[in-house]
mmCIF file of C-alpha atoms in Angstrom:
data_model
loop_
_atom_site.group_PDB
_atom_site.id
_atom_site.type_symbol
_atom_site.label_atom_id
_atom_site.label_comp_id
_atom_site.label_asym_id
_atom_site.label_seq_id
_atom_site.Cartn_x
_atom_site.Cartn_y
_atom_site.Cartn_z
ATOM 1 C CA MET A 1 78.126 -31.479 44.689
ATOM 2 C CA VAL A 2 79.633 -28.196 43.582
ATOM 3 C CA LYS A 3 75.949 -27.156 43.131
ATOM 4 C CA LEU A 4 75.136 -28.099 46.711
ATOM 5 C CA ARG A 5 77.984 -26.010 47.866
ATOM 6 C CA ASP A 6 77.203 -23.019 45.631
ATOM 7 C CA ILE A 7 73.546 -22.684 47.053
ATOM 8 C CA GLY A 8 75.229 -22.310 50.516
ATOM 9 C CA ASN A 9 75.612 -25.766 51.993
ATOM 10 C CA SER A 10 78.682 -27.494 53.362
ATOM 11 C CA VAL A 11 79.633 -30.675 51.806
ATOM 12 C CA LEU A 12 81.956 -33.124 53.739
ATOM 13 C CA VAL A 13 83.233 -36.035 51.655
ATOM 14 C CA VAL A 14 85.369 -39.030 52.575
ATOM 15 C CA GLU A 15 87.240 -39.687 49.303
ATOM 16 C CA HIS A 16 90.496 -41.005 47.534
ATOM 17 C CA ASP A 17 89.356 -40.141 44.092
ATOM 18 C CA LYS A 18 91.985 -37.776 42.576
ATOM 19 C CA ASP A 19 89.329 -35.584 40.717
ATOM 20 C CA MET A 20 87.220 -35.249 43.798
ATOM 21 C CA ILE A 21 90.126 -34.102 46.043
ATOM 22 C CA GLU A 22 91.247 -31.586 43.420
ATOM 23 C CA HIS A 23 87.752 -30.111 43.313
ATOM 24 C CA ALA A 24 87.547 -29.613 47.045
ATOM 25 C CA ASP A 25 87.968 -26.180 48.564
ATOM 26 C CA PHE A 26 89.601 -27.662 51.752
ATOM 27 C CA VAL A 27 91.314 -30.906 52.480
ATOM 28 C CA PHE A 28 92.200 -32.879 55.751
ATOM 29 C CA ASP A 29 94.755 -35.534 55.214
ATOM 30 C CA ILE A 30 94.845 -38.260 58.056
ATOM 31 C CA GLY A 31 97.793 -40.586 58.463
ATOM 32 C CA PRO A 32 100.546 -41.103 57.757
ATOM 33 C CA GLY A 33 100.023 -44.822 57.546
ATOM 34 C CA ALA A 34 97.033 -47.221 58.306
ATOM 35 C CA GLY A 35 95.998 -48.706 61.672
ATOM 36 C CA VAL A 36 98.394 -48.127 64.575
ATOM 37 C CA HIS A 37 100.637 -46.129 62.101
ATOM 38 C CA GLY A 38 97.830 -43.693 61.468
ATOM 39 C CA GLY A 39 95.411 -41.495 63.269
ATOM 40 C CA GLU A 40 97.181 -38.196 63.049
ATOM 41 C CA LEU A 41 96.273 -34.993 61.149
ATOM 42 C CA ILE A 42 99.079 -34.713 58.504
ATOM 43 C CA ALA A 43 97.993 -31.732 56.688
ATOM 44 C CA GLU A 44 95.027 -29.479 56.177
ATOM 45 C CA GLY A 45 94.220 -26.667 53.646
ATOM 46 C CA THR A 46 93.780 -26.162 50.015
ATOM 47 C CA VAL A 47 95.053 -28.993 47.452
ATOM 48 C CA LYS A 48 98.090 -26.704 46.881
ATOM 49 C CA ASP A 49 98.934 -26.789 50.572
ATOM 50 C CA ILE A 50 98.480 -30.583 50.714
ATOM 51 C CA LYS A 51 100.940 -31.074 47.866
ATOM 52 C CA LYS A 52 103.744 -29.178 49.688
ATOM 53 C CA VAL A 53 103.593 -31.496 52.921
ATOM 54 C CA LYS A 54 106.493 -33.795 52.648
ATOM 55 C CA THR A 55 104.991 -36.375 55.207
ATOM 56 C CA SER A 56 101.793 -36.653 53.130
ATOM 57 C CA ILE A 57 101.542 -39.721 50.870
ATOM 58 C CA THR A 58 98.220 -38.162 49.423
ATOM 59 C CA GLY A 59 100.062 -34.997 48.745
ATOM 60 C CA GLU A 60 102.904 -36.817 46.849
ATOM 61 C CA TYR A 61 100.476 -38.715 44.475
ATOM 62 C CA LEU A 62 98.552 -35.325 43.988
ATOM 63 C CA SER A 63 101.761 -33.563 43.050
ATOM 64 C CA GLY A 64 103.065 -36.379 40.792
ATOM 65 C CA LYS A 65 106.101 -37.265 42.919
ATOM 66 C CA ARG A 66 104.633 -40.774 43.599
ATOM 67 C CA SER A 67 102.670 -42.676 40.861
ATOM 68 C CA ILE A 68 101.664 -45.945 39.609
ATOM 69 C CA SER A 69 103.719 -46.449 36.478
ATOM 70 C CA ILE A 70 102.824 -48.157 33.195
ATOM 71 C CA PRO A 71 104.466 -51.590 32.895
ATOM 72 C CA GLU A 72 107.284 -51.674 30.248
ATOM 73 C CA ILE A 73 106.520 -55.216 29.194
ATOM 74 C CA ARG A 74 103.121 -56.794 28.956
ATOM 75 C CA ARG A 75 102.600 -60.641 29.474
ATOM 76 C CA LYS A 76 102.358 -62.973 26.592
ATOM 77 C CA GLY A 77 100.114 -65.270 28.490
ATOM 78 C CA ASN A 78 100.340 -69.107 27.963
ATOM 79 C CA GLY A 79 98.860 -69.162 24.391
ATOM 80 C CA LYS A 80 95.580 -70.705 25.693
ATOM 81 C CA LYS A 81 92.188 -69.035 25.684
ATOM 82 C CA LEU A 82 88.791 -69.305 27.539
ATOM 83 C CA ILE A 83 86.197 -68.192 24.994
ATOM 84 C CA LEU A 84 82.721 -67.492 26.031
ATOM 85 C CA LYS A 85 80.299 -67.432 23.048
ATOM 86 C CA GLY A 86 76.870 -65.917 22.621
ATOM 87 C CA ALA A 87 76.361 -64.379 26.133
ATOM 88 C CA SER A 88 72.965 -62.715 25.828
ATOM 89 C CA GLY A 89 71.660 -62.374 29.427
ATOM 90 C CA ASN A 90 70.293 -59.005 30.778
ATOM 91 C CA ASN A 91 71.437 -56.253 28.196
ATOM 92 C CA LEU A 92 74.235 -58.241 26.535
ATOM 93 C CA LYS A 93 73.783 -58.449 22.748
ATOM 94 C CA ASN A 94 75.083 -61.903 21.834
ATOM 95 C CA VAL A 95 78.639 -61.150 23.070
ATOM 96 C CA THR A 96 81.519 -63.477 22.306
ATOM 97 C CA ALA A 97 84.520 -62.533 24.538
ATOM 98 C CA GLU A 98 87.997 -64.076 24.549
ATOM 99 C CA PHE A 99 89.908 -64.361 27.787
ATOM 100 C CA PRO A 100 93.550 -65.095 27.069
ATOM 101 C CA LEU A 101 94.943 -67.200 29.855
ATOM 102 C CA GLY A 102 97.843 -66.367 31.975
ATOM 103 C CA LYS A 103 97.227 -62.860 31.619
ATOM 104 C CA PHE A 104 95.874 -59.775 33.918
ATOM 105 C CA ILE A 105 92.725 -59.098 32.109
ATOM 106 C CA CYS A 106 90.458 -56.037 32.779
ATOM 107 C CA VAL A 107 86.720 -55.628 31.947
ATOM 108 C CA THR A 108 85.788 -51.980 31.330
ATOM 109 C CA GLY A 109 82.788 -49.896 30.385
ATOM 110 C CA VAL A 110 80.451 -47.232 31.844
ATOM 111 C CA SER A 111 78.230 -48.282 34.846
ATOM 112 C CA GLY A 112 75.262 -50.460 33.475
ATOM 113 C CA SER A 113 77.143 -51.418 30.336
ATOM 114 C CA GLY A 114 77.014 -55.161 30.936
ATOM 115 C CA LYS A 115 80.247 -55.992 32.590
ATOM 116 C CA SER A 116 78.715 -57.531 35.740
ATOM 117 C CA SER A 117 76.173 -59.514 33.498
ATOM 118 C CA LEU A 118 79.198 -60.865 31.560
ATOM 119 C CA VAL A 119 81.707 -61.682 34.262
ATOM 120 C CA ASN A 120 79.639 -62.107 37.644
ATOM 121 C CA GLN A 121 76.435 -63.422 36.217
ATOM 122 C CA THR A 122 77.616 -65.561 33.098
ATOM 123 C CA LEU A 123 81.269 -66.530 33.496
ATOM 124 C CA SER A 124 81.584 -66.801 37.258
ATOM 125 C CA PRO A 125 78.614 -69.127 37.724
ATOM 126 C CA LEU A 126 79.389 -71.030 34.635
ATOM 127 C CA LEU A 127 83.119 -71.645 36.039
ATOM 128 C CA SER A 128 81.610 -72.568 39.508
ATOM 129 C CA ARG A 129 79.297 -75.118 37.971
ATOM 130 C CA GLU A 130 82.136 -76.710 36.115
ATOM 131 C CA PHE A 131 84.591 -76.902 38.902
ATOM 132 C CA TYR A 132 82.399 -77.154 42.204
ATOM 133 C CA ASN A 133 78.895 -78.399 40.864
ATOM 134 C CA SER A 134 77.432 -75.128 41.975
ATOM 135 C CA HIS A 135 73.617 -74.880 41.478
ATOM 136 C CA LYS A 136 73.748 -71.199 40.542
ATOM 137 C CA LYS A 137 72.635 -70.759 37.081
ATOM 138 C CA PRO A 138 74.342 -68.544 34.640
ATOM 139 C CA LEU A 139 72.843 -66.052 32.370
ATOM 140 C CA LYS A 140 72.019 -67.356 28.876
ATOM 141 C CA PHE A 141 75.062 -68.204 26.664
ATOM 142 C CA GLU A 142 75.624 -70.640 23.680
ATOM 143 C CA LYS A 143 79.047 -72.309 24.652
ATOM 144 C CA ALA A 144 82.284 -72.029 26.541
ATOM 145 C CA GLU A 145 85.467 -73.280 25.229
ATOM 146 C CA GLY A 146 89.055 -73.789 27.000
ATOM 147 C CA LEU A 147 87.537 -74.988 30.500
ATOM 148 C CA LEU A 148 90.090 -77.767 30.431
ATOM 149 C CA TYR A 149 92.901 -75.367 30.877
ATOM 150 C CA LEU A 150 91.634 -74.390 34.381
ATOM 151 C CA ASP A 151 91.294 -76.181 37.540
ATOM 152 C CA LYS A 152 89.453 -73.521 39.966
ATOM 153 C CA VAL A 153 87.834 -70.170 40.012
ATOM 154 C CA ILE A 154 88.200 -67.923 43.158
ATOM 155 C CA ASN A 155 85.877 -64.772 43.634
ATOM 156 C CA ILE A 156 87.687 -62.169 45.904
ATOM 157 C CA ASP A 157 85.395 -59.505 46.867
ATOM 158 C CA GLN A 158 85.239 -57.072 49.717
ATOM 159 C CA SER A 159 82.657 -58.940 51.739
ATOM 160 C CA PRO A 160 83.611 -59.479 55.555
ATOM 161 C CA ILE A 161 85.955 -62.550 56.301
ATOM 162 C CA GLY A 162 83.337 -63.524 59.025
ATOM 163 C CA LYS A 163 80.263 -62.162 60.614
ATOM 164 C CA THR A 164 80.997 -62.670 64.390
ATOM 165 C CA PRO A 165 83.788 -61.028 66.574
ATOM 166 C CA ARG A 166 85.285 -64.401 66.896
ATOM 167 C CA SER A 167 86.413 -64.558 63.180
ATOM 168 C CA ASN A 168 89.787 -62.857 62.699
ATOM 169 C CA PRO A 169 92.790 -62.822 60.149
ATOM 170 C CA ALA A 170 94.440 -65.716 62.227
ATOM 171 C CA THR A 171 91.533 -68.038 61.808
ATOM 172 C CA TYR A 172 90.732 -66.941 58.363
ATOM 173 C CA THR A 173 94.276 -67.628 56.946
ATOM 174 C CA GLY A 174 94.739 -71.026 58.744
ATOM 175 C CA LEU A 175 97.546 -69.474 60.817
ATOM 176 C CA PHE A 176 95.909 -70.066 64.114
ATOM 177 C CA THR A 177 95.850 -73.954 63.523
ATOM 178 C CA HIS A 178 99.596 -73.835 63.385
ATOM 179 C CA ILE A 179 99.910 -71.688 66.367
ATOM 180 C CA ARG A 180 97.716 -73.942 68.469
ATOM 181 C CA GLU A 181 99.632 -76.927 67.432
ATOM 182 C CA LEU A 182 102.710 -75.036 68.582
ATOM 183 C CA PHE A 183 101.356 -74.483 71.932
ATOM 184 C CA THR A 184 100.375 -78.186 72.346
ATOM 185 C CA GLN A 185 103.982 -79.195 71.932
ATOM 186 C CA LEU A 186 105.155 -76.876 74.937
ATOM 187 C CA PRO A 187 106.188 -78.802 78.059
ATOM 188 C CA GLU A 188 103.673 -77.166 80.232
ATOM 189 C CA ALA A 189 100.769 -78.077 77.720
ATOM 190 C CA LYS A 190 102.050 -81.782 77.601
ATOM 191 C CA ILE A 191 102.217 -82.149 81.467
ATOM 192 C CA ARG A 192 98.585 -80.843 81.701
ATOM 193 C CA GLY A 193 97.463 -82.996 78.555
ATOM 194 C CA TYR A 194 96.170 -80.070 76.673
ATOM 195 C CA LYS A 195 95.246 -80.742 72.983
ATOM 196 C CA PRO A 196 94.900 -78.134 70.246
ATOM 197 C CA GLY A 197 91.314 -77.807 71.076
ATOM 198 C CA ARG A 198 92.275 -76.476 74.471
ATOM 199 C CA PHE A 199 93.841 -73.232 72.603
ATOM 200 C CA SER A 200 90.714 -72.615 70.545
ATOM 201 C CA PHE A 201 88.124 -70.139 71.516
ATOM 202 C CA ASN A 202 85.433 -71.848 69.183
ATOM 203 C CA VAL A 203 85.025 -74.945 71.443
ATOM 204 C CA SER A 204 84.612 -75.228 75.108
ATOM 205 C CA GLY A 205 87.489 -76.330 77.510
ATOM 206 C CA GLY A 206 90.053 -73.594 77.223
ATOM 207 C CA ARG A 207 87.966 -70.563 76.340
ATOM 208 C CA CYS A 208 86.245 -68.175 78.773
ATOM 209 C CA GLU A 209 82.649 -69.472 78.858
ATOM 210 C CA ASN A 210 81.277 -66.120 79.966
ATOM 211 C CA CYS A 211 81.731 -64.743 76.462
ATOM 212 C CA LYS A 212 82.262 -67.951 74.591
ATOM 213 C CA GLY A 213 85.685 -67.124 73.381
ATOM 214 C CA GLY A 214 84.627 -63.750 71.899
ATOM 215 C CA GLY A 215 86.354 -61.583 74.249
ATOM 216 C CA MET A 216 83.255 -59.269 73.839
ATOM 217 C CA LYS A 217 79.672 -59.581 74.937
ATOM 218 C CA LEU A 218 76.671 -58.579 72.742
ATOM 219 C CA ILE A 219 74.347 -56.188 74.398
ATOM 220 C CA GLU A 220 71.064 -56.011 72.653
ATOM 221 C CA MET A 221 69.570 -52.463 72.664
ATOM 222 C CA ASN A 222 65.821 -52.284 71.930
ATOM 223 C CA PHE A 223 65.814 -49.099 70.069
ATOM 224 C CA LEU A 224 69.486 -48.720 69.136
ATOM 225 C CA PRO A 225 72.117 -50.789 67.305
ATOM 226 C CA ASP A 226 73.530 -53.710 69.326
ATOM 227 C CA VAL A 227 76.854 -53.011 71.129
ATOM 228 C CA PHE A 228 79.660 -55.066 72.042
ATOM 229 C CA VAL A 229 81.419 -54.589 75.363
ATOM 230 C CA GLU A 230 84.499 -56.197 76.763
ATOM 231 C CA CYS A 231 83.864 -59.528 78.724
ATOM 232 C CA GLU A 232 84.125 -58.714 82.476
ATOM 233 C CA VAL A 233 85.412 -62.069 83.340
ATOM 234 C CA CYS A 234 88.381 -62.475 81.035
ATOM 235 C CA ASN A 235 88.772 -58.915 80.276
ATOM 236 C CA GLY A 236 88.816 -59.433 76.511
ATOM 237 C CA LYS A 237 91.383 -62.281 76.723
ATOM 238 C CA ARG A 238 89.098 -64.918 75.277
ATOM 239 C CA PHE A 239 90.568 -67.740 77.234
ATOM 240 C CA ASN A 240 90.376 -68.954 80.892
ATOM 241 C CA ARG A 241 93.207 -68.668 83.468
ATOM 242 C CA GLU A 242 94.380 -72.101 83.164
ATOM 243 C CA THR A 243 94.833 -71.681 79.308
ATOM 244 C CA LEU A 244 96.672 -68.398 79.760
ATOM 245 C CA GLU A 245 99.276 -70.106 82.093
ATOM 246 C CA VAL A 246 100.804 -71.935 78.961
ATOM 247 C CA ARG A 247 103.396 -69.587 77.479
ATOM 248 C CA TYR A 248 105.718 -69.616 74.309
ATOM 249 C CA LYS A 249 108.803 -67.351 74.879
ATOM 250 C CA GLY A 250 106.786 -65.633 77.648
ATOM 251 C CA LYS A 251 103.670 -65.127 75.725
ATOM 252 C CA SER A 252 100.326 -66.638 76.289
ATOM 253 C CA ILE A 253 97.921 -67.417 73.278
ATOM 254 C CA SER A 254 95.909 -64.215 73.895
ATOM 255 C CA ASP A 255 99.180 -62.083 73.832
ATOM 256 C CA ILE A 256 99.830 -63.622 70.454
ATOM 257 C CA LEU A 257 96.493 -62.806 69.271
ATOM 258 C CA ASP A 258 97.174 -59.179 70.226
ATOM 259 C CA MET A 259 100.412 -59.013 68.297
ATOM 260 C CA SER A 260 100.538 -57.173 65.050
ATOM 261 C CA VAL A 261 101.454 -59.204 61.894
ATOM 262 C CA SER A 262 104.832 -57.294 61.690
ATOM 263 C CA LYS A 263 105.591 -58.076 65.330
ATOM 264 C CA SER A 264 104.687 -61.703 65.249
ATOM 265 C CA LEU A 265 106.659 -62.265 62.152
ATOM 266 C CA GLU A 266 109.781 -61.436 64.085
ATOM 267 C CA PHE A 267 108.535 -63.511 67.057
ATOM 268 C CA PHE A 268 107.967 -66.676 64.754
ATOM 269 C CA SER A 269 110.752 -66.228 62.419
ATOM 270 C CA SER A 270 112.154 -69.401 63.165
ATOM 271 C CA ILE A 271 109.020 -71.540 62.416
ATOM 272 C CA PRO A 272 108.490 -71.557 58.582
ATOM 273 C CA LYS A 273 104.850 -72.818 58.810
ATOM 274 C CA ILE A 274 103.867 -69.798 60.730
ATOM 275 C CA SER A 275 106.254 -67.240 59.226
ATOM 276 C CA ASN A 276 105.278 -68.005 55.512
ATOM 277 C CA LYS A 277 101.623 -67.174 56.183
ATOM 278 C CA LEU A 278 102.599 -64.044 57.979
ATOM 279 C CA LYS A 279 104.994 -62.787 55.155
ATOM 280 C CA ALA A 280 101.871 -63.197 52.784
ATOM 281 C CA ILE A 281 99.767 -60.954 55.045
ATOM 282 C CA GLU A 282 102.605 -58.407 55.394
ATOM 283 C CA SER A 283 103.160 -58.445 51.653
ATOM 284 C CA VAL A 284 99.670 -57.150 51.011
ATOM 285 C CA GLY A 285 100.351 -54.108 53.222
ATOM 286 C CA LEU A 286 98.570 -55.351 56.361
ATOM 287 C CA GLY A 287 101.549 -55.512 58.828
ATOM 288 C CA TYR A 288 99.559 -53.344 61.041
ATOM 289 C CA ILE A 289 96.501 -55.379 61.813
ATOM 290 C CA THR A 290 96.676 -57.733 64.888
ATOM 291 C CA LEU A 291 96.258 -61.475 64.638
ATOM 292 C CA GLY A 292 93.070 -61.613 66.643
ATOM 293 C CA GLN A 293 91.508 -58.363 65.282
ATOM 294 C CA SER A 294 87.760 -59.000 64.965
ATOM 295 C CA SER A 295 86.652 -59.417 61.286
ATOM 296 C CA THR A 296 83.704 -56.918 62.123
ATOM 297 C CA THR A 297 86.375 -54.177 62.640
ATOM 298 C CA LEU A 298 88.126 -54.759 59.224
ATOM 299 C CA SER A 299 87.227 -52.423 56.274
ATOM 300 C CA GLY A 300 86.230 -54.040 52.851
ATOM 301 C CA GLY A 301 89.643 -53.401 51.531
ATOM 302 C CA GLU A 302 91.369 -54.941 54.369
ATOM 303 C CA SER A 303 89.134 -58.018 54.067
ATOM 304 C CA GLN A 304 89.757 -58.313 50.357
ATOM 305 C CA ARG A 305 93.613 -58.153 50.921
ATOM 306 C CA ILE A 306 93.356 -60.982 53.617
ATOM 307 C CA LYS A 307 91.687 -63.185 51.174
ATOM 308 C CA LEU A 308 94.401 -62.303 48.562
ATOM 309 C CA ALA A 309 97.052 -63.086 51.272
ATOM 310 C CA THR A 310 95.386 -66.439 51.920
ATOM 311 C CA GLU A 311 95.769 -67.220 48.105
ATOM 312 C CA LEU A 312 99.257 -66.259 48.070
ATOM 313 C CA SER A 313 100.239 -68.451 50.754
ATOM 314 C CA LYS A 314 98.677 -71.561 49.032
ATOM 315 C CA LYS A 315 100.685 -73.744 46.992
ATOM 316 C CA ASP A 316 99.656 -73.126 43.453
ATOM 317 C CA THR A 317 98.890 -75.072 40.224
ATOM 318 C CA GLY A 318 98.980 -72.061 38.090
ATOM 319 C CA LYS A 319 95.589 -72.771 36.587
ATOM 320 C CA THR A 320 93.438 -70.776 38.750
ATOM 321 C CA ILE A 321 91.122 -67.906 37.525
ATOM 322 C CA TYR A 322 90.499 -65.079 39.905
ATOM 323 C CA ILE A 323 87.649 -62.830 39.564
ATOM 324 C CA LEU A 324 87.536 -59.333 41.139
ATOM 325 C CA ASP A 325 84.679 -56.797 41.034
ATOM 326 C CA GLU A 326 85.935 -53.217 41.435
ATOM 327 C CA PRO A 327 88.424 -54.099 44.117
ATOM 328 C CA THR A 328 89.720 -50.493 44.395
ATOM 329 C CA THR A 329 86.504 -49.302 45.921
ATOM 330 C CA GLY A 330 87.493 -47.383 48.966
ATOM 331 C CA LEU A 331 91.175 -47.739 48.495
ATOM 332 C CA HIS A 332 93.719 -44.911 48.553
ATOM 333 C CA PHE A 333 96.309 -44.402 45.678
ATOM 334 C CA GLU A 334 98.994 -46.163 48.026
ATOM 335 C CA ASP A 335 96.595 -49.154 48.700
ATOM 336 C CA ILE A 336 95.938 -49.391 44.888
ATOM 337 C CA ARG A 337 99.630 -49.762 44.291
ATOM 338 C CA ILE A 338 100.041 -52.559 46.948
ATOM 339 C CA LEU A 339 96.978 -54.238 45.686
ATOM 340 C CA LEU A 340 98.412 -54.283 42.099
ATOM 341 C CA ASN A 341 101.751 -55.770 43.258
ATOM 342 C CA VAL A 342 99.802 -58.616 44.929
ATOM 343 C CA LEU A 343 97.638 -59.196 41.875
ATOM 344 C CA ASN A 344 100.678 -59.159 39.504
ATOM 345 C CA GLN A 345 102.454 -61.805 41.798
ATOM 346 C CA LEU A 346 99.295 -63.936 41.315
ATOM 347 C CA VAL A 347 99.497 -63.826 37.639
ATOM 348 C CA ASP A 348 103.332 -64.141 37.630
ATOM 349 C CA LYS A 349 102.561 -67.700 38.926
ATOM 350 C CA GLY A 350 100.797 -68.581 35.683
ATOM 351 C CA ASN A 351 97.140 -67.665 37.066
ATOM 352 C CA THR A 352 94.721 -65.731 35.257
ATOM 353 C CA ILE A 353 92.959 -62.632 36.820
ATOM 354 C CA ILE A 354 89.782 -61.040 35.407
ATOM 355 C CA ILE A 355 88.949 -57.689 37.140
ATOM 356 C CA ILE A 356 85.940 -55.342 36.397
ATOM 357 C CA GLU A 357 87.367 -51.933 36.968
ATOM 358 C CA HIS A 358 86.903 -48.090 36.262
ATOM 359 C CA ASN A 359 90.282 -46.937 37.935
ATOM 360 C CA LEU A 360 92.735 -45.753 35.282
ATOM 361 C CA ASP A 361 95.803 -46.816 37.390
ATOM 362 C CA VAL A 362 94.380 -50.451 37.290
ATOM 363 C CA ILE A 363 93.503 -50.248 33.609
ATOM 364 C CA LYS A 364 96.987 -49.022 32.444
ATOM 365 C CA GLN A 365 98.636 -51.980 34.402
ATOM 366 C CA VAL A 366 96.792 -54.727 32.771
ATOM 367 C CA ASP A 367 97.920 -56.994 29.945
ATOM 368 C CA TYR A 368 94.556 -57.165 28.224
ATOM 369 C CA ILE A 369 91.241 -55.093 28.100
ATOM 370 C CA ILE A 370 87.582 -56.096 27.199
ATOM 371 C CA ASP A 371 85.650 -52.961 26.666
ATOM 372 C CA ILE A 372 81.690 -53.318 26.996
ATOM 373 C CA GLY A 373 79.330 -50.490 26.020
ATOM 374 C CA PRO A 374 79.176 -48.022 24.543
ATOM 375 C CA GLU A 375 76.622 -46.747 27.214
ATOM 376 C CA GLY A 376 74.552 -48.083 30.131
ATOM 377 C CA GLY A 377 71.218 -50.108 29.953
ATOM 378 C CA LYS A 378 69.796 -50.847 26.655
ATOM 379 C CA ASN A 379 72.429 -48.865 24.899
ATOM 380 C CA GLY A 380 75.167 -51.043 26.218
ATOM 381 C CA GLY A 381 75.730 -54.718 26.076
ATOM 382 C CA ASN A 382 78.119 -54.744 23.179
ATOM 383 C CA LEU A 383 81.828 -55.681 22.877
ATOM 384 C CA ILE A 384 83.276 -52.443 21.840
ATOM 385 C CA ASP A 385 87.031 -53.840 21.554
ATOM 386 C CA SER A 386 89.530 -56.020 23.176
ATOM 387 C CA GLY A 387 93.360 -55.951 23.332
ATOM 388 C CA SER A 388 96.100 -53.996 24.931
#
């Protein structure tokens, strides 16, 4: 990139990486927060200029005023181990790896060293086959020990929580089911004989039939990407007039979908079923998103944190293994701090987290490291070391 600039080009990069920011000649900092709390130009200038701006969270991380600290105590785990013996798929060279349970584990190594082959292509399919009868075959390995200490495996990636505008945080987390049940208990709904399906935008009856409950209509463009426009019948409200006439504390079902997580937490504070799920979403730093925000507008990092919030709000056995592949991709320093807090909460409940990561702020926080390498491709695939 420096060479591209030196031969006379302009290089414009969207980036969170500290080294990359420090190499830049000029920086624009947008914020101060995310979503409705963002959208302003906080600072611009050289890295030195950014560091001096008190309202810039990026500047505070660059100057060292804020940082992700090294934990004073590492977890001891529960004394049990998951052992994968003789993994030899792709470039792995007969690797035997021990995963101590009840710990936050990080698999490190350069790109192409064999991290994904070990975790995503051997361990993850092996666990899915064990717990869910999955048909995906793991790469070659000799045997696995310690499976009896676990009861489920969950992969949390940055893939979208849904592929259509109808999917949103409220439906994904199961929150919308409780909200619909609440609406059916209202006197107006009982008089009209409305059931929970009336307040769903996925079935006909209460939804706007022009946009099929999406609030948006897809316009197919022959030579350009398809575009979504607001439905001209319901004006983006998703429901028909009769459904919108039923109100809780003066709000229709559509008004509630337009509320931010933080506002709805205040609104539903007296209903534990709903407020507990909202607290989980707010705890992962997503208080600014709206309940009905279309999944197609959420970033990879936001989708990932909604999945984590869903896990946090579940009743836990403490025997779950969570697998995350480079979850800090596209995340700011502050987002990484929030993500680490959430992951630590899951491990504190007795679960095990296995994370593939290069980010030093994450690596320094974990209890146990498995390092694969030393290089990529055929020069990788060895277990270099493991431990704290």
